[in-house]
Every structure is written in structure tokens, then in C-alpha cells.
Amino acid sequence: MTVLIKTVSELREIRAKWRKEGLTVGLVPTMGYLHRGHQSLIQRAKEDNDKVIVSDFLNPLQFGPSEDLSKYPRDLDKDLEAVMQCGADILFYPSANEMYGADFGEQELALTMVVPPKDLTNTLCGLKRPGHFEGVCTVVAKLFNIVEPESAYFGKKDYQQLVIIRKMVADTNRNLQVVGCPIVREEDGLALSSRNIYLNQSERQAALVLNRALTLAKRLIDDGASNANDVVCAVTKFIESEPLAKIDYVSFVDAIELKPLSSITEPALLALAVFIGEDVHRTRLIDNFVYYNEKD
Ligand code: AMP
């Protein structure tokens, strides 16, 4: 049985009871419209903990003014069903006012923000989405404070996010384990994303270019390519051959500090962000792979 909870105080009450009983808690932060990728995180959290809390909060702070906050898909019933299937104990579904205060959205934002280090945000999605990771770190820090989980689960699909959250946890001496979970894909290779719902049939087909580009990169590396720029150029050319695709970035960086790479040393992260579709309706998708042994 999954219990739906909408307030911080109710959640804290249950959490306190579980602590008294000596039960461990795993937290899975999400923005809802759950799919098998989210469910894989919940399943992993179930394996590791006595209790699992899934948060379902469309966090306005992590969207830029021209981004898709207002059209982001929502479906609480579907989400409830998805978490029940995995046996999560709580679906935490707070409003923006519950998270950020009664006057949130009514006036200029006056909120203490958590700001991750620039050298992790001035690359990849952080460069393209100013303020995004401040929004992510702020909400995740709040969720950590509300839930006080023993472990928290994040997907490697948002690899930069995972690196930044790990750093935030280390830098603030938070006593919890951050667990990175593998990317879940459709059978044809497209990484699952709540945003895939935006794609029409031809865009859905065109979106395969992301995973195919990663496959091309892997093959080039397996065949001996060692220059990161050569691989980035080949991947760029390949994506550009898809008429419905427009590159936001293609970057090869080291997978720990996210610094640019000239030669491919391990572990290396090849990360992509690509717009799919015609200008007004385009959907921004991300994907990546880590060359060499992935860190859990
Ligand atoms: P979101 O709801 O998009 O904020 O995602 C919530 C969590 O699910 C994040 O940690 C994501 O990295 C993770 N996630 C999203 N899609 C996938 C996927 N295809 N495979 C694995 N994890 C995912």
C-alpha cells in the first residue's frame, strides 16, 4: 500500500515513527509522470531500505523562463499506480507553496538557495540552462532535510545532476548515501524520459539519433579512437544528418570533475543534449554514456 502525502508535517511524523522503529529510508526524488526509469530507482531503493519515499514535485525553480514548466506532463493517478506497482511506501506530492512558502509565486523570489560550485555547472546542461542546478540543489537539499533518508537514488541519465548532488552531499557533510542507477531505455534504444510524450511519430523516430550517436562513439573508441575531439566531430556530423535534430551540445568530459577532455582517458562522459522537432514544438532530450568503469 502506498500512502499519498501532501504536507511536510505529515511526512515528518511518519518518518519520526520509522526512525524510532529503527527502519531505514530510501528517497527517490522525481518530477512525476513516472516511467520505468523512475521505477528502476524505486526498485533499487526497495532492495536497499526498509521503507521507500518517492517525491513527485514539479519543481518550478529548476525551469528557465522559456522552458516547458507550464506544459510538463502531470498525472497523479498514473504516478500513484506506478509507485504502488513497485511497493513504495509513500508518494510525497507537495504543492509549490508547501515547499516554498505561502507567498511563493506571488512576489519576487526571496528564498535561500543552494548554489553548487561553478566548475561543475559551467559545462553541459548547467551552461545551457542557467540557474537549473541551483533549482535542483535547493529542492533536493530541502527534500533531504524533510525526509532525512539513509540513501537517495538518482539516474545516470542526468549524469551532471548526479555528480553535483554527490558534491553537495560531500561538501555539506550530509550523512547519506547517493546511489547512481543505470539508464533505462526503450527496446529501440531511446532513453526513457517524461518528455518523450511530447514527440509525434516522426520526432519519436528522429529521437533515436541520440542513442545511435552514442553507439557510434562507442564503436569508434572500441576501434581505437583516442582523440576526444575526433569523436565529438563524428558524433556531431551524425546527429546533424537527422533533419529533425538540432544539437544543443555534444561534450566529452571527465566523468568525475566534468572537465573537458582532449584525449579519452577513463572514466570519460560523452553527454548529448539535442532538440528534436520543428522550432516552436521542439523537445530537448539528453543522453550519455560513460566510457570505462562506471562509478556507482
Ligand atoms: P525527473 O522526474 O526527470 O526529474 O527524474 C527523476 C529521477 O529519475 C532522476 O534521478 C533521473 O535521472 C531519473 N531518471 C529519469 N529517466 C531515467 C531513465 N531513463 N533511466 C534511469 N533513471 C532515469
mmCIF file of C-alpha atoms and ligand atoms in Angstrom:
data_model
loop_
_atom_site.group_PDB
_atom_site.id
_atom_site.type_symbol
_atom_site.label_atom_id
_atom_site.label_comp_id
_atom_site.label_asym_id
_atom_site.label_seq_id
_atom_site.Cartn_x
_atom_site.Cartn_y
_atom_site.Cartn_z
ATOM 1 C CA MET A 1 0.000 0.000 0.000
ATOM 2 C CA THR A 2 1.355 3.396 -0.985
ATOM 3 C CA VAL A 3 0.195 6.373 1.073
ATOM 4 C CA LEU A 4 -0.234 9.723 -0.680
ATOM 5 C CA ILE A 5 1.092 12.593 1.441
ATOM 6 C CA LYS A 6 0.917 16.263 0.557
ATOM 7 C CA THR A 7 2.316 18.049 3.598
ATOM 8 C CA VAL A 8 5.761 18.236 5.158
ATOM 9 C CA SER A 9 4.380 17.843 8.687
ATOM 10 C CA GLU A 10 2.574 14.556 7.932
ATOM 11 C CA LEU A 11 5.660 13.200 6.206
ATOM 12 C CA ARG A 12 7.879 14.146 9.160
ATOM 13 C CA GLU A 13 5.512 12.441 11.571
ATOM 14 C CA ILE A 14 5.698 9.114 9.746
ATOM 15 C CA ARG A 15 9.448 9.477 9.276
ATOM 16 C CA ALA A 16 9.912 10.043 13.026
ATOM 17 C CA LYS A 17 7.883 6.908 13.788
ATOM 18 C CA TRP A 18 10.014 4.841 11.414
ATOM 19 C CA ARG A 19 13.200 6.199 12.986
ATOM 20 C CA LYS A 20 12.003 5.104 16.438
ATOM 21 C CA GLU A 21 11.363 1.651 14.997
ATOM 22 C CA GLY A 22 14.925 1.581 13.607
ATOM 23 C CA LEU A 23 13.794 1.436 9.975
ATOM 24 C CA THR A 24 15.957 2.757 7.114
ATOM 25 C CA VAL A 25 14.520 5.043 4.453
ATOM 26 C CA GLY A 26 15.416 5.450 0.781
ATOM 27 C CA LEU A 27 14.345 8.597 -1.076
ATOM 28 C CA VAL A 28 13.660 8.779 -4.819
ATOM 29 C CA PRO A 29 13.232 12.419 -5.933
ATOM 30 C CA THR A 30 11.227 12.865 -9.167
ATOM 31 C CA MET A 31 9.184 15.443 -11.036
ATOM 32 C CA GLY A 32 6.418 12.936 -11.726
ATOM 33 C CA TYR A 33 4.923 11.476 -14.895
ATOM 34 C CA LEU A 34 6.676 8.322 -13.838
ATOM 35 C CA HIS A 35 8.012 5.698 -16.220
ATOM 36 C CA ARG A 36 10.137 2.553 -15.996
ATOM 37 C CA GLY A 37 13.277 4.674 -15.493
ATOM 38 C CA HIS A 38 11.843 6.121 -12.292
ATOM 39 C CA GLN A 39 10.553 2.685 -11.324
ATOM 40 C CA SER A 40 14.051 1.200 -11.610
ATOM 41 C CA LEU A 41 15.214 3.725 -8.994
ATOM 42 C CA ILE A 42 12.304 2.815 -6.717
ATOM 43 C CA GLN A 43 13.055 -0.892 -7.096
ATOM 44 C CA ARG A 44 16.702 -0.311 -6.188
ATOM 45 C CA ALA A 45 15.622 1.762 -3.181
ATOM 46 C CA LYS A 46 13.305 -1.079 -2.107
ATOM 47 C CA GLU A 47 16.168 -3.562 -2.245
ATOM 48 C CA ASP A 48 18.392 -1.368 -0.063
ATOM 49 C CA ASN A 49 15.938 0.012 2.538
ATOM 50 C CA ASP A 50 13.098 -0.890 4.879
ATOM 51 C CA LYS A 51 10.960 1.998 3.616
ATOM 52 C CA VAL A 52 10.849 3.960 0.370
ATOM 53 C CA ILE A 53 9.605 7.504 -0.167
ATOM 54 C CA VAL A 54 9.113 8.805 -3.711
ATOM 55 C CA SER A 55 8.760 12.548 -4.094
ATOM 56 C CA ASP A 56 6.682 13.800 -7.011
ATOM 57 C CA PHE A 57 7.230 17.524 -7.294
ATOM 58 C CA LEU A 58 7.363 19.561 -10.464
ATOM 59 C CA ASN A 59 9.975 21.966 -9.196
ATOM 60 C CA PRO A 60 9.431 25.428 -10.727
ATOM 61 C CA LEU A 61 12.865 26.589 -9.527
ATOM 62 C CA GLN A 62 14.726 24.366 -11.955
ATOM 63 C CA PHE A 63 12.970 25.659 -15.094
ATOM 64 C CA GLY A 64 14.142 28.693 -17.051
ATOM 65 C CA PRO A 65 11.619 31.315 -18.213
ATOM 66 C CA SER A 66 11.486 29.943 -21.776
ATOM 67 C CA GLU A 67 11.370 26.289 -20.742
ATOM 68 C CA ASP A 68 8.488 23.814 -20.596
ATOM 69 C CA LEU A 69 7.257 24.155 -16.979
ATOM 70 C CA SER A 70 3.692 25.041 -17.994
ATOM 71 C CA LYS A 71 3.305 22.112 -20.376
ATOM 72 C CA TYR A 72 5.276 19.498 -18.428
ATOM 73 C CA PRO A 73 3.075 16.365 -18.254
ATOM 74 C CA ARG A 74 1.275 15.588 -14.973
ATOM 75 C CA ASP A 75 -0.770 12.548 -13.975
ATOM 76 C CA LEU A 76 -1.071 11.845 -10.270
ATOM 77 C CA ASP A 77 -3.245 8.718 -10.710
ATOM 78 C CA LYS A 78 -0.736 7.186 -13.113
ATOM 79 C CA ASP A 79 2.126 8.068 -10.734
ATOM 80 C CA LEU A 80 0.327 6.528 -7.781
ATOM 81 C CA GLU A 81 -0.225 3.360 -9.777
ATOM 82 C CA ALA A 82 3.454 3.294 -10.833
ATOM 83 C CA VAL A 83 4.789 3.632 -7.276
ATOM 84 C CA MET A 84 2.277 1.089 -5.943
ATOM 85 C CA GLN A 85 3.485 -1.437 -8.524
ATOM 86 C CA CYS A 86 6.992 -1.062 -7.079
ATOM 87 C CA GLY A 87 5.840 -1.232 -3.464
ATOM 88 C CA ALA A 88 6.938 2.262 -2.401
ATOM 89 C CA ASP A 89 5.552 3.270 0.991
ATOM 90 C CA ILE A 90 4.902 6.964 0.427
ATOM 91 C CA LEU A 91 4.268 9.187 -2.576
ATOM 92 C CA PHE A 92 5.098 12.706 -1.412
ATOM 93 C CA TYR A 93 3.190 15.179 -3.577
ATOM 94 C CA PRO A 94 3.594 18.675 -2.144
ATOM 95 C CA SER A 95 2.387 21.891 -3.769
ATOM 96 C CA ALA A 96 4.874 24.652 -4.633
ATOM 97 C CA ASN A 97 3.506 26.640 -1.683
ATOM 98 C CA GLU A 98 4.045 23.692 0.659
ATOM 99 C CA MET A 99 7.668 23.506 -0.478
ATOM 100 C CA TYR A 100 8.493 27.188 -0.844
ATOM 101 C CA GLY A 101 6.066 29.075 1.375
ATOM 102 C CA ALA A 102 2.574 30.563 1.107
ATOM 103 C CA ASP A 103 3.629 33.558 -0.957
ATOM 104 C CA PHE A 104 5.714 31.611 -3.453
ATOM 105 C CA GLY A 105 4.903 32.789 -6.989
ATOM 106 C CA GLU A 106 3.138 35.918 -5.717
ATOM 107 C CA GLN A 107 6.207 38.090 -5.369
ATOM 108 C CA GLU A 108 9.900 38.284 -6.259
ATOM 109 C CA LEU A 109 11.666 35.106 -5.225
ATOM 110 C CA ALA A 110 13.121 35.596 -1.751
ATOM 111 C CA LEU A 111 14.477 32.202 -0.866
ATOM 112 C CA THR A 112 17.732 30.785 0.447
ATOM 113 C CA MET A 113 19.191 28.901 -2.491
ATOM 114 C CA VAL A 114 21.777 26.141 -2.578
ATOM 115 C CA VAL A 115 24.439 27.049 -5.139
ATOM 116 C CA PRO A 116 26.667 24.245 -6.422
ATOM 117 C CA PRO A 117 30.282 25.017 -7.438
ATOM 118 C CA LYS A 118 30.704 26.893 -10.723
ATOM 119 C CA ASP A 119 33.233 24.456 -12.137
ATOM 120 C CA LEU A 120 30.540 21.738 -12.120
ATOM 121 C CA THR A 121 27.787 23.967 -13.525
ATOM 122 C CA ASN A 122 29.627 25.958 -16.195
ATOM 123 C CA THR A 123 29.512 22.982 -18.547
ATOM 124 C CA LEU A 124 26.935 20.692 -20.226
ATOM 125 C CA CYS A 125 23.327 21.376 -19.088
ATOM 126 C CA GLY A 126 24.451 23.910 -16.475
ATOM 127 C CA LEU A 127 25.865 26.122 -19.215
ATOM 128 C CA LYS A 128 22.763 25.805 -21.361
ATOM 129 C CA ARG A 129 20.233 26.105 -18.552
ATOM 130 C CA PRO A 130 21.365 28.966 -16.269
ATOM 131 C CA GLY A 131 20.009 28.554 -12.739
ATOM 132 C CA HIS A 132 18.882 24.986 -13.358
ATOM 133 C CA PHE A 133 21.223 23.300 -10.891
ATOM 134 C CA GLU A 134 20.616 25.945 -8.220
ATOM 135 C CA GLY A 135 16.952 24.960 -8.513
ATOM 136 C CA VAL A 136 17.797 21.253 -8.400
ATOM 137 C CA CYS A 137 20.163 21.540 -5.420
ATOM 138 C CA THR A 138 17.732 23.736 -3.498
ATOM 139 C CA VAL A 139 14.829 21.323 -3.844
ATOM 140 C CA VAL A 140 16.974 18.242 -3.239
ATOM 141 C CA ALA A 141 18.520 19.799 -0.110
ATOM 142 C CA LYS A 142 15.019 20.574 1.151
ATOM 143 C CA LEU A 143 13.857 17.025 0.427
ATOM 144 C CA PHE A 144 16.918 15.661 2.249
ATOM 145 C CA ASN A 145 16.073 17.851 5.264
ATOM 146 C CA ILE A 146 12.415 16.843 5.236
ATOM 147 C CA VAL A 147 12.929 13.100 4.727
ATOM 148 C CA GLU A 148 16.371 12.589 6.285
ATOM 149 C CA PRO A 149 16.885 9.439 4.208
ATOM 150 C CA GLU A 150 19.725 6.968 4.700
ATOM 151 C CA SER A 151 20.063 6.753 0.896
ATOM 152 C CA ALA A 152 18.875 8.709 -2.124
ATOM 153 C CA TYR A 153 18.562 7.425 -5.684
ATOM 154 C CA PHE A 154 19.328 9.306 -8.901
ATOM 155 C CA GLY A 155 19.506 8.195 -12.522
ATOM 156 C CA LYS A 156 22.694 8.341 -14.572
ATOM 157 C CA LYS A 157 20.579 9.740 -17.400
ATOM 158 C CA ASP A 158 21.030 13.098 -15.622
ATOM 159 C CA TYR A 159 24.713 12.443 -15.087
ATOM 160 C CA GLN A 160 25.709 16.026 -14.325
ATOM 161 C CA GLN A 161 22.932 16.196 -11.728
ATOM 162 C CA LEU A 162 24.270 13.042 -10.069
ATOM 163 C CA VAL A 163 27.814 14.464 -9.915
ATOM 164 C CA ILE A 164 26.538 17.761 -8.474
ATOM 165 C CA ILE A 165 24.331 16.097 -5.847
ATOM 166 C CA ARG A 166 27.237 13.890 -4.724
ATOM 167 C CA LYS A 167 29.381 17.006 -4.368
ATOM 168 C CA MET A 168 26.655 18.844 -2.441
ATOM 169 C CA VAL A 169 26.317 15.886 -0.076
ATOM 170 C CA ALA A 170 30.083 15.691 0.461
ATOM 171 C CA ASP A 171 30.533 19.454 0.882
ATOM 172 C CA THR A 172 27.699 19.770 3.404
ATOM 173 C CA ASN A 173 28.703 16.630 5.355
ATOM 174 C CA ARG A 174 25.269 15.151 4.897
ATOM 175 C CA ASN A 175 25.157 11.658 6.237
ATOM 176 C CA LEU A 176 23.537 9.797 3.379
ATOM 177 C CA GLN A 177 24.493 7.582 0.509
ATOM 178 C CA VAL A 178 23.861 8.791 -3.041
ATOM 179 C CA VAL A 179 23.194 5.866 -5.355
ATOM 180 C CA GLY A 180 23.505 6.265 -9.135
ATOM 181 C CA CYS A 181 21.256 3.982 -11.204
ATOM 182 C CA PRO A 182 21.689 2.874 -14.847
ATOM 183 C CA ILE A 183 19.804 4.488 -17.735
ATOM 184 C CA VAL A 184 16.623 2.601 -18.665
ATOM 185 C CA ARG A 185 15.825 2.575 -22.389
ATOM 186 C CA GLU A 186 13.034 1.624 -24.755
ATOM 187 C CA GLU A 187 13.688 -1.512 -26.782
ATOM 188 C CA ASP A 188 14.909 0.587 -29.712
ATOM 189 C CA GLY A 189 17.409 2.436 -27.500
ATOM 190 C CA LEU A 190 15.632 5.707 -26.736
ATOM 191 C CA ALA A 191 16.295 6.671 -23.107
ATOM 192 C CA LEU A 192 13.028 6.868 -21.173
ATOM 193 C CA SER A 193 12.032 10.414 -20.296
ATOM 194 C CA SER A 194 8.817 12.106 -19.190
ATOM 195 C CA ARG A 195 9.401 14.475 -22.113
ATOM 196 C CA ASN A 196 9.159 11.670 -24.705
ATOM 197 C CA ILE A 197 5.379 12.200 -24.551
ATOM 198 C CA TYR A 198 5.903 15.468 -26.460
ATOM 199 C CA LEU A 199 7.215 13.604 -29.530
ATOM 200 C CA ASN A 200 4.978 12.890 -32.512
ATOM 201 C CA GLN A 201 5.601 9.821 -34.613
ATOM 202 C CA SER A 202 8.298 11.271 -36.867
ATOM 203 C CA GLU A 203 10.006 13.012 -33.933
ATOM 204 C CA ARG A 204 9.945 9.765 -31.958
ATOM 205 C CA GLN A 205 11.809 8.118 -34.847
ATOM 206 C CA ALA A 206 14.223 11.061 -35.143
ATOM 207 C CA ALA A 207 14.945 10.899 -31.385
ATOM 208 C CA LEU A 208 16.739 7.596 -31.939
ATOM 209 C CA VAL A 209 19.617 9.669 -33.259
ATOM 210 C CA LEU A 210 20.806 10.302 -29.670
ATOM 211 C CA ASN A 211 21.386 6.693 -28.732
ATOM 212 C CA ARG A 212 22.650 5.854 -32.207
ATOM 213 C CA ALA A 213 25.201 8.658 -31.920
ATOM 214 C CA LEU A 214 26.391 7.204 -28.610
ATOM 215 C CA THR A 215 26.635 3.765 -30.194
ATOM 216 C CA LEU A 216 28.727 5.265 -32.999
ATOM 217 C CA ALA A 217 31.026 6.881 -30.435
ATOM 218 C CA LYS A 218 31.462 3.596 -28.561
ATOM 219 C CA ARG A 219 32.336 1.847 -31.804
ATOM 220 C CA LEU A 220 34.913 4.493 -32.722
ATOM 221 C CA ILE A 221 36.527 4.188 -29.295
ATOM 222 C CA ASP A 222 36.493 0.392 -29.478
ATOM 223 C CA ASP A 223 38.159 0.704 -32.897
ATOM 224 C CA GLY A 224 40.951 2.739 -31.321
ATOM 225 C CA ALA A 225 39.868 6.403 -31.462
ATOM 226 C CA SER A 226 41.650 8.204 -28.633
ATOM 227 C CA ASN A 227 41.165 11.866 -29.523
ATOM 228 C CA ALA A 228 38.017 13.238 -27.829
ATOM 229 C CA ASN A 229 37.559 15.963 -30.406
ATOM 230 C CA ASP A 230 37.565 13.467 -33.295
ATOM 231 C CA VAL A 231 34.771 11.518 -31.606
ATOM 232 C CA VAL A 232 32.795 14.708 -30.848
ATOM 233 C CA CYS A 233 33.135 15.756 -34.523
ATOM 234 C CA ALA A 234 31.953 12.353 -35.778
ATOM 235 C CA VAL A 235 29.002 12.363 -33.356
ATOM 236 C CA THR A 236 28.112 15.955 -34.302
ATOM 237 C CA LYS A 237 28.147 15.126 -38.004
ATOM 238 C CA PHE A 238 26.000 12.071 -37.406
ATOM 239 C CA ILE A 239 23.368 13.986 -35.412
ATOM 240 C CA GLU A 240 23.346 16.791 -37.970
ATOM 241 C CA SER A 241 22.398 14.268 -40.630
ATOM 242 C CA GLU A 242 18.986 13.926 -38.929
ATOM 243 C CA PRO A 243 16.804 16.760 -40.305
ATOM 244 C CA LEU A 244 14.610 16.973 -37.184
ATOM 245 C CA ALA A 245 17.574 17.207 -34.806
ATOM 246 C CA LYS A 246 19.355 20.343 -33.646
ATOM 247 C CA ILE A 247 22.341 19.989 -31.308
ATOM 248 C CA ASP A 248 22.374 21.892 -28.018
ATOM 249 C CA TYR A 249 25.712 20.355 -27.043
ATOM 250 C CA VAL A 250 27.918 17.326 -27.619
ATOM 251 C CA SER A 251 30.680 17.150 -25.000
ATOM 252 C CA PHE A 252 33.326 14.727 -23.881
ATOM 253 C CA VAL A 253 34.391 15.455 -20.303
ATOM 254 C CA ASP A 254 35.965 13.511 -17.489
ATOM 255 C CA ALA A 255 33.180 11.785 -15.597
ATOM 256 C CA ILE A 256 34.274 12.961 -12.134
ATOM 257 C CA GLU A 257 35.051 16.673 -12.399
ATOM 258 C CA LEU A 258 33.295 17.282 -15.754
ATOM 259 C CA LYS A 259 36.394 18.973 -17.171
ATOM 260 C CA PRO A 260 36.896 18.926 -20.978
ATOM 261 C CA LEU A 261 38.995 16.076 -22.316
ATOM 262 C CA SER A 262 41.451 16.162 -25.166
ATOM 263 C CA SER A 263 42.345 12.501 -25.140
ATOM 264 C CA ILE A 264 39.897 9.850 -23.983
ATOM 265 C CA THR A 265 41.030 8.729 -20.566
ATOM 266 C CA GLU A 266 38.745 6.809 -18.287
ATOM 267 C CA PRO A 267 36.232 7.386 -16.836
ATOM 268 C CA ALA A 268 35.014 9.726 -19.591
ATOM 269 C CA LEU A 269 31.491 11.027 -20.078
ATOM 270 C CA LEU A 270 30.121 11.652 -23.555
ATOM 271 C CA ALA A 271 26.997 13.747 -22.981
ATOM 272 C CA LEU A 272 24.449 14.976 -25.527
ATOM 273 C CA ALA A 273 21.573 17.413 -25.494
ATOM 274 C CA VAL A 274 19.588 17.579 -28.715
ATOM 275 C CA PHE A 275 16.424 19.399 -29.704
ATOM 276 C CA ILE A 276 14.059 17.210 -31.695
ATOM 277 C CA GLY A 277 11.328 18.685 -33.897
ATOM 278 C CA GLU A 278 10.448 21.949 -35.585
ATOM 279 C CA ASP A 279 11.335 25.156 -33.759
ATOM 280 C CA VAL A 280 8.239 26.010 -31.666
ATOM 281 C CA HIS A 281 7.352 22.430 -30.805
ATOM 282 C CA ARG A 282 10.856 21.129 -30.310
ATOM 283 C CA THR A 283 11.703 18.859 -27.403
ATOM 284 C CA ARG A 284 15.063 18.890 -25.659
ATOM 285 C CA LEU A 285 16.370 15.400 -24.933
ATOM 286 C CA ILE A 286 19.562 14.328 -23.185
ATOM 287 C CA ASP A 287 21.543 11.108 -23.181
ATOM 288 C CA ASN A 288 25.060 9.985 -22.334
ATOM 289 C CA PHE A 289 27.426 7.135 -21.824
ATOM 290 C CA VAL A 290 30.399 6.696 -19.558
ATOM 291 C CA TYR A 291 33.439 5.143 -21.105
ATOM 292 C CA TYR A 292 35.082 2.661 -18.805
ATOM 293 C CA ASN A 293 34.093 1.517 -15.378
ATOM 294 C CA GLU A 294 31.014 3.397 -14.218
ATOM 295 C CA LYS A 295 31.074 4.581 -10.633
ATOM 296 C CA ASP A 296 28.046 3.535 -8.594
HETATM 297 P P1 AMP B 1 12.861 13.502 -13.339
HETATM 298 O O1 AMP B 1 11.475 13.130 -12.937
HETATM 299 O O2 AMP B 1 13.048 13.615 -14.815
HETATM 300 O O3 AMP B 1 13.405 14.665 -12.560
HETATM 301 O O4 AMP B 1 13.761 12.266 -12.931
HETATM 302 C C1 AMP B 1 13.805 11.799 -11.615
HETATM 303 C C2 AMP B 1 14.933 10.820 -11.476
HETATM 304 O O5 AMP B 1 14.742 9.736 -12.383
HETATM 305 C C3 AMP B 1 16.293 11.440 -11.820
HETATM 306 O O6 AMP B 1 17.261 10.963 -10.899
HETATM 307 C C4 AMP B 1 16.552 10.921 -13.212
HETATM 308 O O7 AMP B 1 17.931 10.820 -13.525
HETATM 309 C C5 AMP B 1 15.915 9.542 -13.140
HETATM 310 N N1 AMP B 1 15.588 9.065 -14.492
HETATM 311 C C6 AMP B 1 14.856 9.702 -15.435
HETATM 312 N N2 AMP B 1 14.830 8.993 -16.568
HETATM 313 C C7 AMP B 1 15.579 7.883 -16.350
HETATM 314 C C8 AMP B 1 15.951 6.754 -17.134
HETATM 315 N N3 AMP B 1 15.562 6.608 -18.404
HETATM 316 N N4 AMP B 1 16.723 5.811 -16.573
HETATM 317 C C9 AMP B 1 17.146 5.931 -15.289
HETATM 318 N N5 AMP B 1 16.838 6.962 -14.488
HETATM 319 C C10 AMP B 1 16.064 7.930 -15.013
#
